[in-house]
Tab-separated table of C-alpha atoms and ligand atoms in Angstrom:
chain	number	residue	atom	x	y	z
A	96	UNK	CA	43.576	-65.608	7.532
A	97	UNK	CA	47.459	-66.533	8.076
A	98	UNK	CA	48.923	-67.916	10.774
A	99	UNK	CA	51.782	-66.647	12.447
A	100	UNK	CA	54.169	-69.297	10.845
A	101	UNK	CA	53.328	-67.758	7.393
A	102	UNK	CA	53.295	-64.480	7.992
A	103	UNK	CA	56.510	-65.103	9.545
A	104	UNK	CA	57.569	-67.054	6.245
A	105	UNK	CA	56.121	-64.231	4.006
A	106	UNK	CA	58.362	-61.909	5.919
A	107	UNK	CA	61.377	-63.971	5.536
A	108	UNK	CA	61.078	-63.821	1.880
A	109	UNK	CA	60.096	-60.088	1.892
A	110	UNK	CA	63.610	-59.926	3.292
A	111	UNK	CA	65.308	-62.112	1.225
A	112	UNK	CA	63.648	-60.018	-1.967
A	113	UNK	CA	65.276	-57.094	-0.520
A	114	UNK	CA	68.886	-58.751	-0.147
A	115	UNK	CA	68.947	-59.703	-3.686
A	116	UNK	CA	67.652	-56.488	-4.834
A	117	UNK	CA	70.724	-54.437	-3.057
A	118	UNK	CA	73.288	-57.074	-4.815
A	119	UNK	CA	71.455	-56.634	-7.898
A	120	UNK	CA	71.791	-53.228	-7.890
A	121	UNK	CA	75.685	-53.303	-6.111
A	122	UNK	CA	76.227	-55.423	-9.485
A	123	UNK	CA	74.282	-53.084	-12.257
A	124	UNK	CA	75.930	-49.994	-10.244
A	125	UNK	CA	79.735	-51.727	-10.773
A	126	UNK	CA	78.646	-52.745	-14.168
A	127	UNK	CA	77.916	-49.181	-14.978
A	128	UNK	CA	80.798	-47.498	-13.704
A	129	UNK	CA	83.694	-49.632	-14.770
A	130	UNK	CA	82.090	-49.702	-18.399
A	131	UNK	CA	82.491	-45.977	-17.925
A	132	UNK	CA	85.946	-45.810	-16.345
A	133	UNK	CA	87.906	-49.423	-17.194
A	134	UNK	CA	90.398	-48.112	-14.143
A	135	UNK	CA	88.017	-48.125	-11.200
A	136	UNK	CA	87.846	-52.234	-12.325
A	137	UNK	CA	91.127	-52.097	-12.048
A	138	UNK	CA	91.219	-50.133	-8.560
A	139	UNK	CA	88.692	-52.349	-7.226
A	140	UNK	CA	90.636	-55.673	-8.245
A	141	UNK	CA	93.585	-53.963	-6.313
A	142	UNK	CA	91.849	-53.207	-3.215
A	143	UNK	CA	90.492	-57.114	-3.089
A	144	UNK	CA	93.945	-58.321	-3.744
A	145	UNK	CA	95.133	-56.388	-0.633
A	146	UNK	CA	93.578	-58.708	2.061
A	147	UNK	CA	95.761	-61.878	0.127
A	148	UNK	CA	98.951	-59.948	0.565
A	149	UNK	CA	98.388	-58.963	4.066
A	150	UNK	CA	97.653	-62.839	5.217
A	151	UNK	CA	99.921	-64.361	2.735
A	152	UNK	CA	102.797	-61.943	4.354
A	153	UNK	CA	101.034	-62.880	8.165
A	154	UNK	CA	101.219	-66.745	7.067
A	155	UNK	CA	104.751	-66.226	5.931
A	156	UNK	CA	105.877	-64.837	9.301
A	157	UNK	CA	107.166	-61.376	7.610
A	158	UNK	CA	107.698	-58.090	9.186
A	159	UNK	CA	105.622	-56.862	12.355
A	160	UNK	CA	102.114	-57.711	11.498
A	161	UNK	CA	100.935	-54.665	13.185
A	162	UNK	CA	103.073	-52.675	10.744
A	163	UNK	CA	101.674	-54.263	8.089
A	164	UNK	CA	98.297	-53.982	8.910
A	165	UNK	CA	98.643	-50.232	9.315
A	166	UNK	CA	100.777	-50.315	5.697
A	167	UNK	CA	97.838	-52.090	4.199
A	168	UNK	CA	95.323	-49.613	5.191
A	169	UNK	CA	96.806	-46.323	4.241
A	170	UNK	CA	97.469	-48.087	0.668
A	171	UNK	CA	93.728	-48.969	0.811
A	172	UNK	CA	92.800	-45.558	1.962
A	173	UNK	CA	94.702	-44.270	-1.403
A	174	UNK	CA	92.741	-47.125	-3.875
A	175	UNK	CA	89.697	-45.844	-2.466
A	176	UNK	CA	90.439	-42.012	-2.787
A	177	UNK	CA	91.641	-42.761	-6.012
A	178	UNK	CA	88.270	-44.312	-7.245
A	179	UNK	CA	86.433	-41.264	-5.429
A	180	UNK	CA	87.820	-39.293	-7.663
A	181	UNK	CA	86.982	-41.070	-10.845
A	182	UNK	CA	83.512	-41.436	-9.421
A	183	UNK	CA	83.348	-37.396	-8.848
A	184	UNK	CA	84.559	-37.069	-12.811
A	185	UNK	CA	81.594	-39.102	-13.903
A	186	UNK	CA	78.710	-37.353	-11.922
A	187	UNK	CA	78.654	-40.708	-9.323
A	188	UNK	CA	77.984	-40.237	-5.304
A	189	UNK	CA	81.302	-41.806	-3.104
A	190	UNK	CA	79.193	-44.730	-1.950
A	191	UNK	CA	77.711	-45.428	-5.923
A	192	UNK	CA	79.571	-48.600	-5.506
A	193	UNK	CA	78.952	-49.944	-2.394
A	194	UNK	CA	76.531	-52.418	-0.644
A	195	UNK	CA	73.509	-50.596	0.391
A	196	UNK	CA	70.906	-52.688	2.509
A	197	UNK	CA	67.634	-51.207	3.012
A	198	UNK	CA	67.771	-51.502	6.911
A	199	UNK	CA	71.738	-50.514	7.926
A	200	UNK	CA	71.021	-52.876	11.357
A	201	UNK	CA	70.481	-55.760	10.241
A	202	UNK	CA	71.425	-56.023	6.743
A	203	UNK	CA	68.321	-56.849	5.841
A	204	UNK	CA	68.800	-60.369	7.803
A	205	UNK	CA	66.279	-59.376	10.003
A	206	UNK	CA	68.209	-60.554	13.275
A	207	UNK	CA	70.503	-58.733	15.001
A	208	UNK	CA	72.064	-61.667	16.800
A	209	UNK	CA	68.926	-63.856	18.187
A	210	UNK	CA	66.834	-60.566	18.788
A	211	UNK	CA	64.285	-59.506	15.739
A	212	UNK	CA	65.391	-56.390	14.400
A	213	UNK	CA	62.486	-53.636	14.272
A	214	UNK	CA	62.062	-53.817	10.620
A	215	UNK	CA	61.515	-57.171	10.789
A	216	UNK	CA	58.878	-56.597	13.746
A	217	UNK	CA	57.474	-53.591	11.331
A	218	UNK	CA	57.366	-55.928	8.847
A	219	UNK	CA	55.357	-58.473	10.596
A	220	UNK	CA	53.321	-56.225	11.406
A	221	UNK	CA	52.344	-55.122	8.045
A	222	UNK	CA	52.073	-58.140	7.143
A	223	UNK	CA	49.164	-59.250	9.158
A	224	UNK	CA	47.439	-55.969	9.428
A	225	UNK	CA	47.148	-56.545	5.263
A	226	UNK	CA	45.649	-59.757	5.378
A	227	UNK	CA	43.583	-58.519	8.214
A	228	UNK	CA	41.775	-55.930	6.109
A	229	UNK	CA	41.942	-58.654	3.102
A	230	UNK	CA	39.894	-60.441	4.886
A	231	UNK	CA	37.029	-58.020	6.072
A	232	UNK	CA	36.835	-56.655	2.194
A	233	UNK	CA	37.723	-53.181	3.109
A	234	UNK	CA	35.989	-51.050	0.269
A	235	UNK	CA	36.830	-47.976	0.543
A	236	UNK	CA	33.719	-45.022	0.209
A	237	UNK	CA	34.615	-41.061	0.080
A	238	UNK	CA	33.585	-38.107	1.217
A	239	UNK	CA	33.037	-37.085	-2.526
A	240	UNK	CA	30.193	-39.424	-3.198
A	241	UNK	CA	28.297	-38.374	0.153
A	242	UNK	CA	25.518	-36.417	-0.905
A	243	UNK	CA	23.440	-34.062	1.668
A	244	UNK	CA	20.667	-33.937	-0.366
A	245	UNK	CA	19.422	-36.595	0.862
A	246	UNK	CA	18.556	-35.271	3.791
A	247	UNK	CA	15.154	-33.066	4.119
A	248	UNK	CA	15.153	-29.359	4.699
A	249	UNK	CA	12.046	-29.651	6.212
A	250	UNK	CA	11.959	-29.563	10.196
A	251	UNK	CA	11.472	-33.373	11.766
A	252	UNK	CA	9.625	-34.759	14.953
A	253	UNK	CA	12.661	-36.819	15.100
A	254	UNK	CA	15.630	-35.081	17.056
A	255	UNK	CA	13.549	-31.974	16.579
A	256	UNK	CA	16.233	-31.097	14.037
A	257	UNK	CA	16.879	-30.147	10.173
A	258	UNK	CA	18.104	-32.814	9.023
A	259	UNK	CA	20.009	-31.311	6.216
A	260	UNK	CA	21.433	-28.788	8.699
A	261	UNK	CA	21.889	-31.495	11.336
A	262	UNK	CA	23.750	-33.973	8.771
A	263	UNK	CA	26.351	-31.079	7.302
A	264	UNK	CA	27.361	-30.160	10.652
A	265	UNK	CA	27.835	-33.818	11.298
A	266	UNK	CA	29.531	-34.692	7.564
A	267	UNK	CA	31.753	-31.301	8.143
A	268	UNK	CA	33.237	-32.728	11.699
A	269	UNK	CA	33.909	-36.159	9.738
A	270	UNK	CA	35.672	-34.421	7.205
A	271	UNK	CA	37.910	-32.264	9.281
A	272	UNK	CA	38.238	-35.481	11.747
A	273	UNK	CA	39.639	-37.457	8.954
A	274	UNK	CA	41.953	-34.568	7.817
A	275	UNK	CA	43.330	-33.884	11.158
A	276	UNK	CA	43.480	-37.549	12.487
A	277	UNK	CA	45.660	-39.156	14.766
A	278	UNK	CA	46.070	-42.304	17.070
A	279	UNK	CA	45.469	-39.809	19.844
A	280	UNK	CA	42.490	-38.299	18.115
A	281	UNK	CA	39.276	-39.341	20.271
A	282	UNK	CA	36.999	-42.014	18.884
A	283	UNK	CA	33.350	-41.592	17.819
A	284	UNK	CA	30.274	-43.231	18.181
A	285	UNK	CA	27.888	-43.100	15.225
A	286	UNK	CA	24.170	-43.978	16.259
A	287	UNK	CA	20.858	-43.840	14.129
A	288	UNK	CA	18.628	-45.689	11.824
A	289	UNK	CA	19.510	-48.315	8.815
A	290	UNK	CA	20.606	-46.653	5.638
A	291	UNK	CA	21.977	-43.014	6.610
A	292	UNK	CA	25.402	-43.169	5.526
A	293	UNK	CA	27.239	-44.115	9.084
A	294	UNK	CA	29.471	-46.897	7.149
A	295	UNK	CA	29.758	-44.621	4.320
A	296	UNK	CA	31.424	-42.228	6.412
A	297	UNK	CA	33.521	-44.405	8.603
A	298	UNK	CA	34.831	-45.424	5.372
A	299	UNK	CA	35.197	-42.192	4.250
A	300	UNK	CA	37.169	-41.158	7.139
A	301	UNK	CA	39.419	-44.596	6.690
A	302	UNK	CA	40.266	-44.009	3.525
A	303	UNK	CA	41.254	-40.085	4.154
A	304	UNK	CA	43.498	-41.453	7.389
A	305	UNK	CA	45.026	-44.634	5.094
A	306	UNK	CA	46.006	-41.906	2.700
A	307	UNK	CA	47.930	-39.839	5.488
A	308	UNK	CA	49.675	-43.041	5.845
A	309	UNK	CA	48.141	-44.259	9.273
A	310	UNK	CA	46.926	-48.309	9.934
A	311	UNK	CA	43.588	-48.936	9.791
A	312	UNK	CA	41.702	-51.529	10.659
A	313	UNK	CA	37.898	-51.736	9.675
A	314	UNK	CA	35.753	-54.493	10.680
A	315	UNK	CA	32.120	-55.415	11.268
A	316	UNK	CA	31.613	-56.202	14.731
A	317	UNK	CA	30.266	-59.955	14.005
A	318	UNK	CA	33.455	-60.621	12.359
A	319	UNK	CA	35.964	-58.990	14.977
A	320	UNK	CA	33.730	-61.214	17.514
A	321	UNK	CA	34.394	-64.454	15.426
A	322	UNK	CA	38.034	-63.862	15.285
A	323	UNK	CA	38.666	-62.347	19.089
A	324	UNK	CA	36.944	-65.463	20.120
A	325	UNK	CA	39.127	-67.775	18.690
A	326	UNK	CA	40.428	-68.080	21.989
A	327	UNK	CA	37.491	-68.980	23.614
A	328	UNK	CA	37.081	-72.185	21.493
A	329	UNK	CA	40.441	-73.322	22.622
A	330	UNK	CA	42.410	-71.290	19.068
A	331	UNK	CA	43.626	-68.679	22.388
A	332	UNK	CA	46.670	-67.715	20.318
A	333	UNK	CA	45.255	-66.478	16.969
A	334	UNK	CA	42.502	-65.180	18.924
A	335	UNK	CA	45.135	-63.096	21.075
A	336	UNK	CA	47.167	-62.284	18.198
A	337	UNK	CA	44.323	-60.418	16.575
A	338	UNK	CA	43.548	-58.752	19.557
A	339	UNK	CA	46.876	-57.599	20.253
A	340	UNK	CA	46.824	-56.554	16.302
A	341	UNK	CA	43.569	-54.455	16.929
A	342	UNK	CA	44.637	-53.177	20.087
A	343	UNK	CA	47.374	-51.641	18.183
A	344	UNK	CA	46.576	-50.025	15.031
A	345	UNK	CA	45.883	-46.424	14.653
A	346	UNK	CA	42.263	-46.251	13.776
A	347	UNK	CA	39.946	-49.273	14.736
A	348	UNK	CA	36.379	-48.876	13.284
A	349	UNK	CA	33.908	-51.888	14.082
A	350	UNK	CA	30.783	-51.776	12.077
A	351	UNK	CA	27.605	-52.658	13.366
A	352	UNK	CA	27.716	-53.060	16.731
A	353	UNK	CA	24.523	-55.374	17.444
A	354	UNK	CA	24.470	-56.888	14.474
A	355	UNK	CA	26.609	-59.874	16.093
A	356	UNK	CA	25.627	-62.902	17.226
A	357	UNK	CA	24.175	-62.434	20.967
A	358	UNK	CA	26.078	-64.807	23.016
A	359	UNK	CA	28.017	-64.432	26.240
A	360	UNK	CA	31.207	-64.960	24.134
A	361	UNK	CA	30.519	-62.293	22.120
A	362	UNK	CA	29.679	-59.999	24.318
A	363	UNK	CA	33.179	-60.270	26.229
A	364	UNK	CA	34.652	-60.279	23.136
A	365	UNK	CA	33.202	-57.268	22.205
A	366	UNK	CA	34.326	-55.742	25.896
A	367	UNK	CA	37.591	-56.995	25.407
A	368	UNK	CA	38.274	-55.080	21.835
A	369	UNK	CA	36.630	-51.562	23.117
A	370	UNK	CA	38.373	-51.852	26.732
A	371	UNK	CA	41.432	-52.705	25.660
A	372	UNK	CA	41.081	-49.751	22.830
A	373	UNK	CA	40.183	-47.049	25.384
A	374	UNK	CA	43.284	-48.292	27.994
A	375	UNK	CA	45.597	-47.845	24.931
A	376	UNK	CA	44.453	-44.835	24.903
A	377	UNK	CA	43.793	-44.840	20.539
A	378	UNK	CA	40.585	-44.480	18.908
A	379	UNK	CA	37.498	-45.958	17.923
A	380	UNK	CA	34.873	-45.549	15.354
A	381	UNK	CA	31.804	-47.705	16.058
A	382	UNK	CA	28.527	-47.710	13.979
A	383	UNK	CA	25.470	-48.883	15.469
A	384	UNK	CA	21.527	-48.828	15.092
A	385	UNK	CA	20.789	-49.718	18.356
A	386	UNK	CA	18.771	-47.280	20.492
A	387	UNK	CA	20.311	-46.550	23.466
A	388	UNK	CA	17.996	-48.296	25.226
A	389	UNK	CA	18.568	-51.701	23.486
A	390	UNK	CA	22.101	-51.054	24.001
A	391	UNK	CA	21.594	-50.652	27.679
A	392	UNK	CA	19.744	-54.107	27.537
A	393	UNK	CA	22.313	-55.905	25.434
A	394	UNK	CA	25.448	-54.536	27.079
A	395	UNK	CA	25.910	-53.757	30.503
A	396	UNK	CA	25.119	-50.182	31.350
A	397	UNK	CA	28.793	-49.504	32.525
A	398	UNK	CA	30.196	-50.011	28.741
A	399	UNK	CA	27.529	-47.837	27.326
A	400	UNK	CA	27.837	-44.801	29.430
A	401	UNK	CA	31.436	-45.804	28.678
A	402	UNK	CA	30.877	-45.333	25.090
A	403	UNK	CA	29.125	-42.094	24.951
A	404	UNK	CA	31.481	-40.835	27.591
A	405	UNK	CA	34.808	-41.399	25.595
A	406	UNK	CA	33.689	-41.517	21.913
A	407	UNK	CA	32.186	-38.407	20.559
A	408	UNK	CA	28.448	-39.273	19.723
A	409	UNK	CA	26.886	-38.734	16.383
A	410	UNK	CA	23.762	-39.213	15.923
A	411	UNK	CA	22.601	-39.994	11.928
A	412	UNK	CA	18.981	-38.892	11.493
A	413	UNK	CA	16.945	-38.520	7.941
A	414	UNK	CA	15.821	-40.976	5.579
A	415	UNK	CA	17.026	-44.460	4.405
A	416	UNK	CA	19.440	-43.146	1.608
A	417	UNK	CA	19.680	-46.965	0.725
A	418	UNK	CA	15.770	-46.728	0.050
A	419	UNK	CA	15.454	-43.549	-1.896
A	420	UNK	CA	18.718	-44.530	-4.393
A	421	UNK	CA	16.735	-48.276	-4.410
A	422	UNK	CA	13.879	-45.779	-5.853
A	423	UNK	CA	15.695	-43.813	-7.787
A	424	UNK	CA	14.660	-40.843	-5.933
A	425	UNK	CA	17.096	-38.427	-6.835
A	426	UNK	CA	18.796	-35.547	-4.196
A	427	UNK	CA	17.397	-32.124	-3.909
B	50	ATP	N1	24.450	-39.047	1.999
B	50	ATP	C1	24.684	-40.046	1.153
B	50	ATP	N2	25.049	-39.796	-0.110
B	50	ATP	C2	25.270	-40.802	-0.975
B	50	ATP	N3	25.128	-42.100	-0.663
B	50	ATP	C3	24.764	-42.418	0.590
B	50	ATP	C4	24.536	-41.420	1.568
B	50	ATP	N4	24.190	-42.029	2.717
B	50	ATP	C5	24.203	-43.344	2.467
B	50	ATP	N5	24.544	-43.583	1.199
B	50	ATP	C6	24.629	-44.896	0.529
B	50	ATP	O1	23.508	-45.644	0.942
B	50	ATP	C7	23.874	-46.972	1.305
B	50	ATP	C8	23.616	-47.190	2.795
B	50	ATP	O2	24.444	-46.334	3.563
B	50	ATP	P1	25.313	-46.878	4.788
B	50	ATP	O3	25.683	-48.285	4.553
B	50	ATP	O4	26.398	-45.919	5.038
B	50	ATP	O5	24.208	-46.797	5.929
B	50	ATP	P2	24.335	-47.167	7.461
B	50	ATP	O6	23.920	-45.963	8.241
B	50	ATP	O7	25.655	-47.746	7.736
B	50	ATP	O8	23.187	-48.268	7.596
B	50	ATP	P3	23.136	-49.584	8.528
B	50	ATP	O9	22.742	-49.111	9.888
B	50	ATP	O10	22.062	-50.413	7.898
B	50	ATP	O11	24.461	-50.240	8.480
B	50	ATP	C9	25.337	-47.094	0.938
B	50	ATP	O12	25.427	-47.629	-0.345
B	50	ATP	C10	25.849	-45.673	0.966
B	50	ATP	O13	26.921	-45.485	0.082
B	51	MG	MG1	26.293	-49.646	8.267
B	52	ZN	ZN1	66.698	-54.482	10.273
């Protein structure tokens, strides 16, 4: 994982990329043109000569330099209109010649005096969110290779449900969750046995909302722990720094809630991510195979009731799909 002082440095040079990009293409762009049209060289020589006349004439002390000024600018105004107009004969936009900087603000400097212009901030952002999910090996899984028959047709005890008719009502509210996502969608809790396709589908639904173009974050819950916690083993910056990271981006999923070591550290850890989630309002998609009950024993009761109350449950039932594809049983 980077620290802040390289992301920071990896933005810098993001920045300086896009500097030289905008004089590369200033240069190509004037290349072009005055191969085209030898007078607009000629034009543009005369409009940079204009600033040495107007202080050579200020350093000599003649006329009224507010006359002057005013003289220099209409003739200015005419050089430019001038090479408008050969621009319009070739086919070439007004501003074909000119500087163009991907973020007007700032230039592309990144500061707008000693504050950090937003595209830097957006920038930083990015930054870390990437090597965020570089880190927890986001794979992405679809909705294409989620098969339902997998799941029996034949009534079970468990749930006293269908499971085939159980699991496509539940894989049709993924799908139309993932296609109508947004960071004020609700969150959803995914319970039920190893092997039924709960990551698949989280992933699933990631991949649909990182298509739409929204941040995602996806993360087993052991991991999140590890790296929340920095802060509890005296590394409280990079610890806080993720948090505020995960606190932020549009679709948090944490994978495996359990599955983490049990520790009081953890389990804060684990309060702070989900509170802190549900107070900025965005949502949540955890994944657990925890029974209720053995939730209720490893968490306190007040963040489980909290869980079920503000996620939307889902509860996976069937057979280990993991199993039957180990087999090679095939889907009916
Ligand atoms: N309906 C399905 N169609 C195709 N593949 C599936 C389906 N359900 C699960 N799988 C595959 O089976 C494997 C296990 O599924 P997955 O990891 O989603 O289970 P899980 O519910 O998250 O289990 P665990 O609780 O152990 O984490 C994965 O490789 C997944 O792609
Ligand atoms: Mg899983
Ligand atoms: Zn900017």
């Amino acid at each position: 994982m980077l620290s802040k002082k390289e992301i920071y440095a990896q933005a810098m040079r993001e920045l300086e990329r896009r500097r030289q990009q905008s004089s590369q293409t200033q240069h190509s762009h004037t290349l072009e043109a005055v191969s085209l049209s030898p007078e607009i060289g000629r034009l543009r020589r005369e409009l940079g000569k204009t600033s040495i006349k107007l202080s050579k004439a200020l350093l000599a002390g003649e006329g009224n330099p507010q006359e002057l000024f005013e003289q220099i600018k209409e003739e200015n105004l005419r050089t430019q209109e001038r090479i408008h107009l050969l621009l319009d004969r070739l086919g070439l936009p007004h501003d074909y010649l000119s500087h163009k900087s991907v973020c007007s603000k700032c230039n592309d400097y990144g500061y707008i005096g000693q504050k950090q212009c937003s595209c830097l901030k957006k920038l930083l952002h990015k930054i870390a969110i990437a090597d965020l999910q570089e880190s927890s090996q986001l794979t992405l899984s679809s909705f294409d290779t989620f098969d339902l028959g997998y799941y029996s047709r034949q009534y079970s005890e468990e749930g006293h449900v269908v499971p085939y008719e159980h699991m496509s009502r539940l894989f049709h509210y993924c799908v139309s969750y993932a296609n109508s996502f947004s960071p004020s969608s609700q969150g959803i809790f995914m319970t039920g046995k190893t092997g039924l396709g709960k990551t698949h589908l989280s992933l699933a639904i990631a991949a649909k909302a990182i298509d739409r173009g929204y941040n995602v974050i996806y993360s087993s819950v052991s991991d999140i722990v590890r790296r929340v916690s920095g802060q509890y083993f005296g590394r409280k910056q990079e610890g806080d720094d993720v948090l505020e990271l995960v606190t932020k981006t549009d679709l948090l999923i944490l994978d495996d809630l359990g599955a983490e070591f049990e520790s009081s550290f953890s389990t804060s850890a684990v309060y702070d991510v989900i509170n802190s989630r549900i107070a900025a309002g965005r949502p949540t998609i955890i994944n657990t195979n925890l029974t209720p009950g053995e939730l209720e024993k490893r968490y306190s009761e007040r963040i489980v009731s909290r869980l079920y109350a503000q996620l939307v449950p889902l509860h996976f039932v069937g057979q280990d799909v993991r199993m039957l594809k180990a087999e090679g049983q095939p889907s009916k």
